[in-house]
Short mmCIF file of C-alpha atoms (C1' of nucleotides) in Angstrom, two decimals:
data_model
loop_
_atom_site.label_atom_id
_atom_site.label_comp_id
_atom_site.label_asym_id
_atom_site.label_seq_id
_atom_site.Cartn_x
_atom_site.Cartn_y
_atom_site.Cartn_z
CA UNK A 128 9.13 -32.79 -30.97
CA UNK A 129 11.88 -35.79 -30.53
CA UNK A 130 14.25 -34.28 -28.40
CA UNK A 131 16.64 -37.72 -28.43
CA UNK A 132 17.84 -36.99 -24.78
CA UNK A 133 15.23 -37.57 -21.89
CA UNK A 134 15.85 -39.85 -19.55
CA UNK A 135 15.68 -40.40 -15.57
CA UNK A 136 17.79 -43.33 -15.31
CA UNK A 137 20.52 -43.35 -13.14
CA UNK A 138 19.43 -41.72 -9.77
CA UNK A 139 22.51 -42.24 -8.00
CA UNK A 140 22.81 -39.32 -5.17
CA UNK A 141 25.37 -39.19 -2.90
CA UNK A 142 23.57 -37.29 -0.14
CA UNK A 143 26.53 -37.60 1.95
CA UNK A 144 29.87 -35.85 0.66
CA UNK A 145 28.17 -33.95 -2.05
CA UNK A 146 30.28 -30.59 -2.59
CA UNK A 147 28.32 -28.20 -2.21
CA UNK A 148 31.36 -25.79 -2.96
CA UNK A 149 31.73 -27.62 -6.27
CA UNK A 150 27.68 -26.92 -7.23
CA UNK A 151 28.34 -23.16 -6.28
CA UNK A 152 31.27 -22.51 -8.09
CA UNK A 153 31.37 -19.26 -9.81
CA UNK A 154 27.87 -18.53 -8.23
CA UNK A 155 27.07 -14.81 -7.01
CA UNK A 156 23.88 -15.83 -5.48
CA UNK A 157 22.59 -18.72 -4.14
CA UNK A 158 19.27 -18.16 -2.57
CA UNK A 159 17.84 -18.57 0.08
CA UNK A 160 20.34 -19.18 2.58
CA UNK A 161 20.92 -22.97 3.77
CA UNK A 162 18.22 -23.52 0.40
CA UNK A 163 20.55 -25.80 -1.49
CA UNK A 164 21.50 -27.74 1.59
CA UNK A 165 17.80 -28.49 2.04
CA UNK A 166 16.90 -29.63 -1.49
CA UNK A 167 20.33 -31.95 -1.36
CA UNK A 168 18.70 -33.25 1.74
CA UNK A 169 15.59 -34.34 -0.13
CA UNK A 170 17.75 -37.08 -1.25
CA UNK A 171 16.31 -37.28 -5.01
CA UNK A 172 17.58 -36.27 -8.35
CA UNK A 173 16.69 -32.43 -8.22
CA UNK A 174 15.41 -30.60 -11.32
CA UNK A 175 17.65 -28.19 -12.23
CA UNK A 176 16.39 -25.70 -14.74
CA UNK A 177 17.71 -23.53 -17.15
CA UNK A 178 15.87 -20.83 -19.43
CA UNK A 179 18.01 -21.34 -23.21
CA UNK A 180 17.36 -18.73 -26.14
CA UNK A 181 16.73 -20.21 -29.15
CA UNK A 182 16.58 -16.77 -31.09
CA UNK A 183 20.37 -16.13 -31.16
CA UNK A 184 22.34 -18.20 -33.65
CA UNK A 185 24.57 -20.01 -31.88
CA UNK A 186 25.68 -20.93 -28.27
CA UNK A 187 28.46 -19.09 -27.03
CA UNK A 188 31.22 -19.92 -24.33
CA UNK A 189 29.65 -17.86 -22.20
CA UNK A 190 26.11 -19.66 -22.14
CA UNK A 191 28.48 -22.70 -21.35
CA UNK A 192 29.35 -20.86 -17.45
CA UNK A 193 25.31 -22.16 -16.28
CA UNK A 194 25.23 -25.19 -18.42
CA UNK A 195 29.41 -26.49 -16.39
CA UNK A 196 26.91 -25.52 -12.77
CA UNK A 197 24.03 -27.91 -14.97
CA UNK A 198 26.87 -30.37 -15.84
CA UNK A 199 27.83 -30.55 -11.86
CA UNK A 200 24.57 -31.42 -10.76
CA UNK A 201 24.24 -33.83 -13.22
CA UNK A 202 27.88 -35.57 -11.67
CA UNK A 203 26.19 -35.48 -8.70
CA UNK A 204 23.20 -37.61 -10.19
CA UNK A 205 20.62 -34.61 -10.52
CA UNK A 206 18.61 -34.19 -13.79
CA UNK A 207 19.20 -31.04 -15.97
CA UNK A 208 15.84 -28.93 -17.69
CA UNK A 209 16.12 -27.05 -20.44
CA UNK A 210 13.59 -24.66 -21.50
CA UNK A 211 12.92 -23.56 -24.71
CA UNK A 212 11.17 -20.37 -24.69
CA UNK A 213 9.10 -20.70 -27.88
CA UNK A 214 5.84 -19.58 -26.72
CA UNK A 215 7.65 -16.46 -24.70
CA UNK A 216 9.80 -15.41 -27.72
CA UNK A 217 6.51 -15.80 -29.76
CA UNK A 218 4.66 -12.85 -27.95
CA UNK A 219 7.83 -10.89 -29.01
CA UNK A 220 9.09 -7.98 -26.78
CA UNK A 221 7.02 -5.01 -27.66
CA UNK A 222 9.59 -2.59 -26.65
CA UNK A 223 11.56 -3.52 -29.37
CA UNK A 224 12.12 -1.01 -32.27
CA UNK A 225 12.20 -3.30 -34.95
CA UNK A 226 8.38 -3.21 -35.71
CA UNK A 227 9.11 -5.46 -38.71
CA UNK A 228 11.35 -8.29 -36.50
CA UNK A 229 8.76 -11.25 -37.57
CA UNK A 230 7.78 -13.99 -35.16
CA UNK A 231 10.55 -16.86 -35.62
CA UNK A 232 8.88 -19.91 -36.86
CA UNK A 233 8.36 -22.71 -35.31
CA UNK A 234 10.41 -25.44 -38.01
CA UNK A 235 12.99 -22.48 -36.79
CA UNK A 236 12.72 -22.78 -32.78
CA UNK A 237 12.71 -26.43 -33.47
CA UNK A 238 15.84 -26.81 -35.27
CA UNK A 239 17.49 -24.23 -32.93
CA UNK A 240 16.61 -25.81 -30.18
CA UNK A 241 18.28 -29.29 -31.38
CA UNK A 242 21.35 -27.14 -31.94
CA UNK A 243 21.42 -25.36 -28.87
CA UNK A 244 21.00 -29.26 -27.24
CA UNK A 245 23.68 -30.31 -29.61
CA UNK A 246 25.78 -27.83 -28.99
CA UNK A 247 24.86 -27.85 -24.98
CA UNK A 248 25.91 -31.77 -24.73
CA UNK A 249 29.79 -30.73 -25.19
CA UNK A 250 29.64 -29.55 -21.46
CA UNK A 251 26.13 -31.12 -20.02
CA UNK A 252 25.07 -35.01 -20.01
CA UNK A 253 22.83 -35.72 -22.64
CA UNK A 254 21.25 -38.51 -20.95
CA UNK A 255 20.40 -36.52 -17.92
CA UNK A 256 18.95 -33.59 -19.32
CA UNK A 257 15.33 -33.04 -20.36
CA UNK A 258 14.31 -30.49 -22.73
CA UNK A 259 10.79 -28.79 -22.80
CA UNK A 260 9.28 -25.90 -24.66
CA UNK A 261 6.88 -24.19 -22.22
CA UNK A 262 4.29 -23.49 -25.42
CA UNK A 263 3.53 -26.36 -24.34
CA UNK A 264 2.38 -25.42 -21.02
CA UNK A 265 1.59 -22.14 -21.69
CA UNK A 266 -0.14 -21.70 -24.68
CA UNK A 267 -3.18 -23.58 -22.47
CA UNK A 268 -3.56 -20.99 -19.95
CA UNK A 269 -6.42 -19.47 -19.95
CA UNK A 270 -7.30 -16.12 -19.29
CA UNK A 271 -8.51 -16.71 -15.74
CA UNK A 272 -5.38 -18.93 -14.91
CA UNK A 273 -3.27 -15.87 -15.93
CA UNK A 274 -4.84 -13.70 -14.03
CA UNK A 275 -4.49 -16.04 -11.03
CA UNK A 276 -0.52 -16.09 -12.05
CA UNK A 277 -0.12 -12.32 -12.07
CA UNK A 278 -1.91 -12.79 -8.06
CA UNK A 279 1.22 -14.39 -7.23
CA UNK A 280 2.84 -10.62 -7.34
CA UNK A 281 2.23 -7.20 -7.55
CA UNK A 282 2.85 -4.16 -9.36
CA UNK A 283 5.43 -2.63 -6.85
CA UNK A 284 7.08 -5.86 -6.37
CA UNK A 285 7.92 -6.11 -10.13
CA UNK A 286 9.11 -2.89 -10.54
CA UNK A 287 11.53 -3.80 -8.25
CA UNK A 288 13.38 -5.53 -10.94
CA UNK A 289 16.43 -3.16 -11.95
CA UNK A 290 15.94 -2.00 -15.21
CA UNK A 291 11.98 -1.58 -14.50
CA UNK A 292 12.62 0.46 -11.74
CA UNK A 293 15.00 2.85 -14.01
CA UNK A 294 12.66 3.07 -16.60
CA UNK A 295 9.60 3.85 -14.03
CA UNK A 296 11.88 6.74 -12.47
CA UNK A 297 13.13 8.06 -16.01
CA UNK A 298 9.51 7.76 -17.46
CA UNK A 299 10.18 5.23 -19.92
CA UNK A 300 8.12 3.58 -21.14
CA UNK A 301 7.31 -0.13 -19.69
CA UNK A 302 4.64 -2.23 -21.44
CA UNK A 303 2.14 -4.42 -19.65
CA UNK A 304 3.94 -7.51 -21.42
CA UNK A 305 7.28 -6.76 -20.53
CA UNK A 306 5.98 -6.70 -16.78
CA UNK A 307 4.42 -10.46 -17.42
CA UNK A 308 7.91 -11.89 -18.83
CA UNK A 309 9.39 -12.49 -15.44
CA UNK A 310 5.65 -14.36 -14.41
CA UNK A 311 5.93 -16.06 -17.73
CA UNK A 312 9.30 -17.47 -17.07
CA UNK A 313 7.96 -18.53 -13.25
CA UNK A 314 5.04 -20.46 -14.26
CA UNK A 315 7.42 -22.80 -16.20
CA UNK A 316 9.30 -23.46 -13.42
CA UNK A 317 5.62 -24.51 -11.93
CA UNK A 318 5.39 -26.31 -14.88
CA UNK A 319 8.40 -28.35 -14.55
CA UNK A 320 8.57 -28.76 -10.95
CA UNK A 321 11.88 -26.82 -10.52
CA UNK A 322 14.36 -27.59 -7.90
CA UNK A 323 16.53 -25.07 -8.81
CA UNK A 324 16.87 -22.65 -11.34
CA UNK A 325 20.03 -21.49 -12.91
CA UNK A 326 20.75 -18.19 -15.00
CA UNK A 327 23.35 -15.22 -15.68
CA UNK A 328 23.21 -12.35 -12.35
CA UNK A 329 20.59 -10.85 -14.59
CA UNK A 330 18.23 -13.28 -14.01
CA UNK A 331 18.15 -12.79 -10.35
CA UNK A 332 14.99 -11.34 -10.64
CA UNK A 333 13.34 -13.45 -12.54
CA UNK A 334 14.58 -16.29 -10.27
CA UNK A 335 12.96 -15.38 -7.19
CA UNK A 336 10.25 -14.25 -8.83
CA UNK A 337 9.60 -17.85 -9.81
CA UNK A 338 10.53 -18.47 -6.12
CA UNK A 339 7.23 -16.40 -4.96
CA UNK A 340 5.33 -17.77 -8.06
CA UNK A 341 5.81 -20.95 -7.08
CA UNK A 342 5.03 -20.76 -3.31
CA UNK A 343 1.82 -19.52 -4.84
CA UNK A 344 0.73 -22.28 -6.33
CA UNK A 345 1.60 -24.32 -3.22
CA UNK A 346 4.99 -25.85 -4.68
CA UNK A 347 8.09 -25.67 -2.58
CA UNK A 348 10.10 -22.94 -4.22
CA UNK A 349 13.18 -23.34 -6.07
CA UNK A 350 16.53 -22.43 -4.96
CA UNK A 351 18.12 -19.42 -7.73
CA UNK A 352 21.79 -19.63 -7.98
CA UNK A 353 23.34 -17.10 -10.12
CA UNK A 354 26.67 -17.30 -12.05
CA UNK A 355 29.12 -14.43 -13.07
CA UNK A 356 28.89 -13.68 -16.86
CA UNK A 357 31.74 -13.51 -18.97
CA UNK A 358 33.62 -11.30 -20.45
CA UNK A 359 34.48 -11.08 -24.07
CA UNK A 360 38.01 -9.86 -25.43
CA UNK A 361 36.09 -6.55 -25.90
CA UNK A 362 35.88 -6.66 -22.58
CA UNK A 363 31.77 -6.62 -22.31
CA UNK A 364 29.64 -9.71 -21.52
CA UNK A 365 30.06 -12.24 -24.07
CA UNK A 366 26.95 -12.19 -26.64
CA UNK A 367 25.67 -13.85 -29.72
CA UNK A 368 24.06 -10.62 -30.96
CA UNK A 369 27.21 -8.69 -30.10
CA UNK A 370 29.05 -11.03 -31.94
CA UNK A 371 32.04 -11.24 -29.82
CA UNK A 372 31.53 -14.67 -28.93
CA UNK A 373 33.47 -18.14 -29.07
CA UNK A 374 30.60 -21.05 -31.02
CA UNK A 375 30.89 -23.92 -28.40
CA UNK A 376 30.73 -25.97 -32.33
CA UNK A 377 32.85 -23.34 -34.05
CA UNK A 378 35.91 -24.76 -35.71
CA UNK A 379 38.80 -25.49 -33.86
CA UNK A 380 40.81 -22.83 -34.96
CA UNK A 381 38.21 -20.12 -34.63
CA UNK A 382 38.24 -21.09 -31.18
CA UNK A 383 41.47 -21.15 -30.76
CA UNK A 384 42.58 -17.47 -32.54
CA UNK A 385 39.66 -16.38 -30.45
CA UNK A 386 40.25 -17.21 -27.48
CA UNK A 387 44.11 -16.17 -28.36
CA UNK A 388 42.58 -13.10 -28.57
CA UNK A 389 41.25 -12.08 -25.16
CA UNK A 390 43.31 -9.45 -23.34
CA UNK A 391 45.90 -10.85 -20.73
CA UNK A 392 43.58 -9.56 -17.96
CA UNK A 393 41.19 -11.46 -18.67
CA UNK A 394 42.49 -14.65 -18.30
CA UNK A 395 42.08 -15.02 -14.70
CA UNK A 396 38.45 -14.91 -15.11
CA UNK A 397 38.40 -16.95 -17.82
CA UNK A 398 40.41 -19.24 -15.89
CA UNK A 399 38.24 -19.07 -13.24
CA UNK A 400 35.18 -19.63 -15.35
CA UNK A 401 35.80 -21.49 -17.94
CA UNK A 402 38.45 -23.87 -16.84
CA UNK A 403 36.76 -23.82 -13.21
CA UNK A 404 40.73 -23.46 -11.96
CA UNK A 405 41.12 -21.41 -9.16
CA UNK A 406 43.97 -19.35 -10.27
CA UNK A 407 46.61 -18.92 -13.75
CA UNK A 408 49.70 -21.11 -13.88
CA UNK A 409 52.73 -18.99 -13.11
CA UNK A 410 54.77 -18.18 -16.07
CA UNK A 411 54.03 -16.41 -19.14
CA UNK A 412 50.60 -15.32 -20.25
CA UNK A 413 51.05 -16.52 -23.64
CA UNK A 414 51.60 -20.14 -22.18
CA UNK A 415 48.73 -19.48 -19.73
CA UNK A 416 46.83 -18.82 -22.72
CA UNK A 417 47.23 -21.24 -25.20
CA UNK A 418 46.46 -23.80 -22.21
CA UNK A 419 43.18 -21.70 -22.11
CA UNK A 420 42.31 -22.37 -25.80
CA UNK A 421 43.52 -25.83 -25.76
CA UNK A 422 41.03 -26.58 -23.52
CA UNK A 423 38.20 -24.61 -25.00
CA UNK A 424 38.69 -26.89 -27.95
CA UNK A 425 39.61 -29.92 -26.44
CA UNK A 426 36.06 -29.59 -24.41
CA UNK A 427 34.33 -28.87 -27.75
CA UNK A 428 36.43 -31.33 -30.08
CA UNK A 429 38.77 -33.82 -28.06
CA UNK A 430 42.35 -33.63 -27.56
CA UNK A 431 42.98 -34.33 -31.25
CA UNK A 432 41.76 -31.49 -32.35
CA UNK A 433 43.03 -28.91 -29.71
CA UNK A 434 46.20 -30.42 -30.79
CA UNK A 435 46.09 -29.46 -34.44
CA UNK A 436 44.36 -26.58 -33.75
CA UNK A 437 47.63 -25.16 -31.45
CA UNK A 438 50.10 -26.55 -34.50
CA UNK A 439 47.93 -24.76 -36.96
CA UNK A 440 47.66 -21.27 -34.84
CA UNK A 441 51.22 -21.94 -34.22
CA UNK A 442 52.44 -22.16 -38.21
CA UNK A 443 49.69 -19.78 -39.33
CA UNK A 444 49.84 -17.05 -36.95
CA UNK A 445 53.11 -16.77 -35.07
CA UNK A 446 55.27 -18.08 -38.52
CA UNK A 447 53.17 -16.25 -40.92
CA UNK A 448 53.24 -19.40 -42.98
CA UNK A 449 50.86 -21.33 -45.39
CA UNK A 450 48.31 -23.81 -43.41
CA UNK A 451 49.12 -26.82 -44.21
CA UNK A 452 45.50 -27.93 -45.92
CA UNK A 453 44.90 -24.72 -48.43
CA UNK A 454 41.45 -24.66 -49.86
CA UNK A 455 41.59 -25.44 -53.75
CA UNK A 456 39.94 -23.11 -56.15
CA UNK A 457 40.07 -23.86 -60.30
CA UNK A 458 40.38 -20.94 -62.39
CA UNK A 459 37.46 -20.09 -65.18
CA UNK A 460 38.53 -19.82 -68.54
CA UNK A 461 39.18 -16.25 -68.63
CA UNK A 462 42.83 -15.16 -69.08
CA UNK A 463 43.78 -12.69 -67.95
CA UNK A 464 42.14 -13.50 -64.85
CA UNK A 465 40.76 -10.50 -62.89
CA UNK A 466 41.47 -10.86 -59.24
CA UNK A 467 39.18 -8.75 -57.18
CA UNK A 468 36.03 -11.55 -58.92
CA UNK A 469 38.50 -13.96 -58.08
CA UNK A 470 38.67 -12.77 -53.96
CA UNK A 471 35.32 -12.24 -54.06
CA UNK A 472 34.08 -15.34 -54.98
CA UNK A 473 37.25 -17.55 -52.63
CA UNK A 474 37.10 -15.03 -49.62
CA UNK A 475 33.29 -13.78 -49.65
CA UNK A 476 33.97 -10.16 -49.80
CA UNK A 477 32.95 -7.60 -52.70
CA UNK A 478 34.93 -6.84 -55.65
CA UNK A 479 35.23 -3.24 -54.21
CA UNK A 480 36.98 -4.92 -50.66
CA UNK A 481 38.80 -6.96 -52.69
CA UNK A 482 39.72 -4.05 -54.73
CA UNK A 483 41.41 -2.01 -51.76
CA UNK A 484 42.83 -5.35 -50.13
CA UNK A 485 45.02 -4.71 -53.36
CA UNK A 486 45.77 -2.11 -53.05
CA UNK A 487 46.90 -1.85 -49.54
CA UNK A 488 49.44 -4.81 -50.78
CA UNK A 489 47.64 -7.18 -48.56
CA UNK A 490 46.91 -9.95 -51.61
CA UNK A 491 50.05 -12.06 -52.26
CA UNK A 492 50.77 -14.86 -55.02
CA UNK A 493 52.69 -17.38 -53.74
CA UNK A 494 54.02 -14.45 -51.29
CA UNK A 495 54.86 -11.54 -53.09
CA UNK A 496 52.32 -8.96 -53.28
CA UNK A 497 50.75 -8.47 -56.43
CA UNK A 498 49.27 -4.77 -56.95
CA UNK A 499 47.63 -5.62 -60.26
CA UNK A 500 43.70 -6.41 -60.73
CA UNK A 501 44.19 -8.22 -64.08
CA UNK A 502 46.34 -11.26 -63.89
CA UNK A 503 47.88 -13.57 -66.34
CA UNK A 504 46.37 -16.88 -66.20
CA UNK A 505 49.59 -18.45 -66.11
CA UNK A 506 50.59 -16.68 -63.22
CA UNK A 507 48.06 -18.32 -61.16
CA UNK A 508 48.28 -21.55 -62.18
CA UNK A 509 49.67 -23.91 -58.90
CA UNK A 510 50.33 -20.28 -57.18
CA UNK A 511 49.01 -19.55 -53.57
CA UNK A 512 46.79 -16.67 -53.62
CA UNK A 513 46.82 -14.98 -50.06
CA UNK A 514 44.35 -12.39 -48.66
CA UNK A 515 45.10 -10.77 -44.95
CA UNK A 516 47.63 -13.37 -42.34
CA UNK A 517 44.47 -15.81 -42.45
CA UNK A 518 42.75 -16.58 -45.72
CA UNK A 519 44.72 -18.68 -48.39
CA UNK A 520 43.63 -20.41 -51.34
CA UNK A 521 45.46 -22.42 -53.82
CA UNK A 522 44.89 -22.47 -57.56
CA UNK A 523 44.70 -25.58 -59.19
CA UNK A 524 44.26 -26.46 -62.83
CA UNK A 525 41.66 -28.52 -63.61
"C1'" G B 174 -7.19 12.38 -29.98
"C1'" C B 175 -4.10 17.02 -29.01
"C1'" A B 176 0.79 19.32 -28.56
"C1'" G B 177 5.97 18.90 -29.10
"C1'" G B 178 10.59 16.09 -30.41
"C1'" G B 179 12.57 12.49 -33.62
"C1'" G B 180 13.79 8.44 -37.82
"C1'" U B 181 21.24 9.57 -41.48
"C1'" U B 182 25.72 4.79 -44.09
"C1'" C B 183 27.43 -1.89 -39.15
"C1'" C B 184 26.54 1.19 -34.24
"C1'" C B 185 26.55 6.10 -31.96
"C1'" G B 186 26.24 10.70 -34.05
"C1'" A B 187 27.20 15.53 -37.20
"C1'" G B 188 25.05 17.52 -41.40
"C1'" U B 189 19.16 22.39 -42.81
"C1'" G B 190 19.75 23.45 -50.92
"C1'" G B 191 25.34 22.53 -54.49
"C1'" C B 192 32.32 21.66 -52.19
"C1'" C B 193 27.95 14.84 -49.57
"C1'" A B 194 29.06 8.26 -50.59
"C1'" A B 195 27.89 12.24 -46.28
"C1'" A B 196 32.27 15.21 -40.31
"C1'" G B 197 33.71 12.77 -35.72
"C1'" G B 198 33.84 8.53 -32.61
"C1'" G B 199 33.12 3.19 -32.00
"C1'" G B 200 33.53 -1.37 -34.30
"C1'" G B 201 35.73 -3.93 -38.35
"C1'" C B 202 39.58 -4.71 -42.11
"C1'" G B 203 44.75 -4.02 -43.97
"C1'" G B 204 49.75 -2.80 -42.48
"C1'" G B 205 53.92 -1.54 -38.62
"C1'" C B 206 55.53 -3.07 -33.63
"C1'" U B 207 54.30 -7.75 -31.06
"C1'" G B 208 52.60 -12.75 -27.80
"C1'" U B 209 46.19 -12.65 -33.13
"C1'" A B 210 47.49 -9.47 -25.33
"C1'" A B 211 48.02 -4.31 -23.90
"C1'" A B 212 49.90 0.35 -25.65
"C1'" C B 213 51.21 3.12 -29.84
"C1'" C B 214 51.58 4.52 -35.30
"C1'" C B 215 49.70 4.54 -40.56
"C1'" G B 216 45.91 3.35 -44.29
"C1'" C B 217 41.02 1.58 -45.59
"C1'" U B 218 35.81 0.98 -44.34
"C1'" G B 219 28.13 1.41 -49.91
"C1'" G B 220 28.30 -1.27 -54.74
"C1'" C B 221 30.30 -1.95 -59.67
"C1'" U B 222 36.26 -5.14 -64.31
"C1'" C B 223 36.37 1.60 -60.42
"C1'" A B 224 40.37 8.38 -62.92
"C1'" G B 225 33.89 6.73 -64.44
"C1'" C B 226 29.18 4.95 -63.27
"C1'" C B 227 25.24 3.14 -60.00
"C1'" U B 228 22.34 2.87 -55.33
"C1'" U B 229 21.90 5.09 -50.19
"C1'" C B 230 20.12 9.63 -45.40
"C1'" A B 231 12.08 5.84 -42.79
"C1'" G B 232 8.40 5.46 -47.43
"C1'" A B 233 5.75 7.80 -51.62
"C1'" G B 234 5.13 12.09 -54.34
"C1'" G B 235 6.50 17.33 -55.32
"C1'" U B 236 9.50 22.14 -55.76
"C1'" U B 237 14.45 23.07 -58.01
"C1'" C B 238 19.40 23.24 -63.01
"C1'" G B 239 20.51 20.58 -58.30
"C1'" A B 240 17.51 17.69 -52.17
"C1'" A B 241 19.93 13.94 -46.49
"C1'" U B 242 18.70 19.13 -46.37
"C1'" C B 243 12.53 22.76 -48.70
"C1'" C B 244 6.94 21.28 -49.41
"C1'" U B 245 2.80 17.44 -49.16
"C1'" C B 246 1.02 12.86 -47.66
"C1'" U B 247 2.08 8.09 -45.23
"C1'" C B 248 4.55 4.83 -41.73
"C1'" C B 249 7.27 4.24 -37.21
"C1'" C B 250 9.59 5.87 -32.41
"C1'" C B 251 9.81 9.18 -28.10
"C1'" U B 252 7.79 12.93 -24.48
"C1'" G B 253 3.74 15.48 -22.26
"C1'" C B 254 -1.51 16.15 -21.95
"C1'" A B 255 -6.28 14.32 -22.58
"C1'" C B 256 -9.94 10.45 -23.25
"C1'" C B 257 -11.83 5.51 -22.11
"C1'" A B 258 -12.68 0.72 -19.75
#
RNA sequence: GCAGGGGUUCCCGAGUGGCCAAAGGGGGCGGGCUGUAAACCCGCUGGCUCAGCCUUCAGAGGUUCGAAUCCUCUCCCCUGCACCA
């Protein structure tokens, strides 16, 4: 596996000044007390690691709230780890329902995980980051190593996690597996030496679980430091399998509408999270907000594109008018031209969608509604077809 | 292994022989109002050149004029009990 960005060079740490306040920002825990002060002390580049899934699609804004506390380390000189959980999403959760969910592949974890990278490197430093799959660590334990691993705990101790200890009361069930995750996810940060490991509050657990795993096998623990999740404009936790998420690649102007979209109370958190402001400029929320998504694209895409993406949100959405680059279709040869194919194919939906977006007077030729499934050719010809306030298409003749 | 309870359309969840492409809610879409916020209102929400037809209620058979609903077998999930290392 070439991962393109590994590299130790430039160990500059200013042991002095360091902010500490700046490397906790947004955290809920940061454990154990007077922990992080020690580590800076140690005046090397820590290791600061981060468990990534490579299973989900794509990487939303809220996986970027850990990799900005990554990113500050790594202004401070410190050297970002990201792990790639292929062997642990290999065993699979047995819990699951979805007997049939099939192991992801490996081609697959690999090219996710140069996305996830990809994607990651809008917010962290690409040349201070190291990223490692812990198959590579794991799949050579042996049985008698493991077994030494699951010494580093006990039974009661791990059903002290949360949603174990729920499940134990209620008499759900808990498999044997499911127990070893959170030893799974310690022994890698044995295996990379952890300074400190970052994840969502969720992870506390697992954290400090690494924290005893470690001490274990004679390490100096890592420090866990927690960050606050965030909240989607559904208002639950952002997540790729939810699907309420913001891409950190999406499109410009998917970010944009997107993040246009989150309710007004949201926006000090967001503010607070995202941004890493400390409160919302006074004034009105819209203006509050579109400085939100400016900068959720400008991180993502530069300044250019924020800029355009604004002017486009700005004609398409608040004038109701035309985008200014319309996709081009050419018609077929078919006359009269039967529109719900025609959606269909431009738009992605079915015929039958495309059918009732007809009806409902929501398709529009050059801005009038049309009501008719069956076209003239010549009415199409150079005309704007229009599906819904957002998808446009223009007809050309070839 | 034994006993019981389950598997319904994107999700939750009703439905126990015809009026079922399947209540209700959520989500989503379209429209109104607007700031692509909140709140509120209306419509739509399996597929198909669509007043009709086709495919869905875990899977395979069967009963019936007719099955999501009844029977048989299979698969899977849950609960309890037992067994075993």
């Amino acid at each position: 596996m070439s991962l393109a960005c590994r590299s130790d060079a430039g160990t500059r740490v200013d042991d002095a000044a360091v902010s500490i306040a700046e490397l906790t920002r947004n955290a809920v825990h940061v454990l154990p007390h007077g922990g992080l002060e020690e580590k800076l002390r140690l005046g090397r580049p820590l290791r600061v690691k981060l468990g990534i899934d490579v299973t989900a699609p794509d990487v939303t804004l809220g996986n970027g709230i850990p990799l900005q506390r990554m990113a500050a380390f790594q202004r401070e000189g410190h050297l970002g780890v990201l792990i790639v959980g292929d062997y642990t999403s290999r065993i699979g959760d047995p819990s699951g329902r979805s007997r049939e969910r099939p192991m992801i592949d490996p081609a697959e974890i690999d090219r996710n995980a140069q996305r996830y990278f990809e994607h990651a490197c809008t917010i962290i430093d690409a040349d201070r980051t190291e990223v490692r799959f812990n198959s590579e660590w794991l799949s050579e334990l042996g049985f008698a190593e493991i077994l030494r691993l699951t010494r580093a705990t006990t039974v009661a101790q791990l059903l002290e996690r949360e949603d174990f200890a729920k499940r134990f009361a209620s008499n759900a069930p808990i498999s044997v597996s499911e127990l070893l995750y959170p030893l799974m996810q310690a022994y890698d940060s044995v295996a990379v030496r952890a300074d400190v490991e970052l994840g969502g509050t969720d992870q506390l657990f697992n954290l400090l679980t690494g924290r005893e795993v470690m001490a274990a096998y004679g390490l100096e623990p890592q420090v866990a430091l927690t960050v606050v999740y965030l909240d989607s404009w559904d208002g639950t936790g952002m997540s790729a399998s939810r699907g309420n998420y913001i891409g950190l690649q999406e499109p410009p102007d998917e970010q944009f509408g997107k993040t246009m979209r989150i309710p007004d109370g949201l926006l000090e958190q967001w503010y607070r999270l995202v941004m890493e402001r400390d409160g919302v400029p006074e004034g009105e929320a819209m203006e509050a907000k579109l400085a939100l998504a400016r900068f959720v694209v400008a991180r993502a895409h530069g300044e250019d594109a924020a800029r355009r993406a604004e002017e486009h949100f700005t004609r398409v959405v608040r004038e109701g008018r035309a985008p200014e680059n319309v996709p081009e279709a050419e018609l077929s040869s078919a006359d009269p031209v039967h529109l719900p194919a025609l959606l269909a194919e431009q738009f992605g939906v079915s015929t039958s969608e495309a059918r009732r977006l007809i009806t409902q007077g929501a398709v529009k030729l050059d801005g009038e509604p049309i009501l008719d499934f069956d076209v003239p050719r010549s009415r199409l010809e150079g005309a704007l077809v229009q599906a819904g306030k957002r998808r446009f298409v223009r007809i050309v003749t070839a």
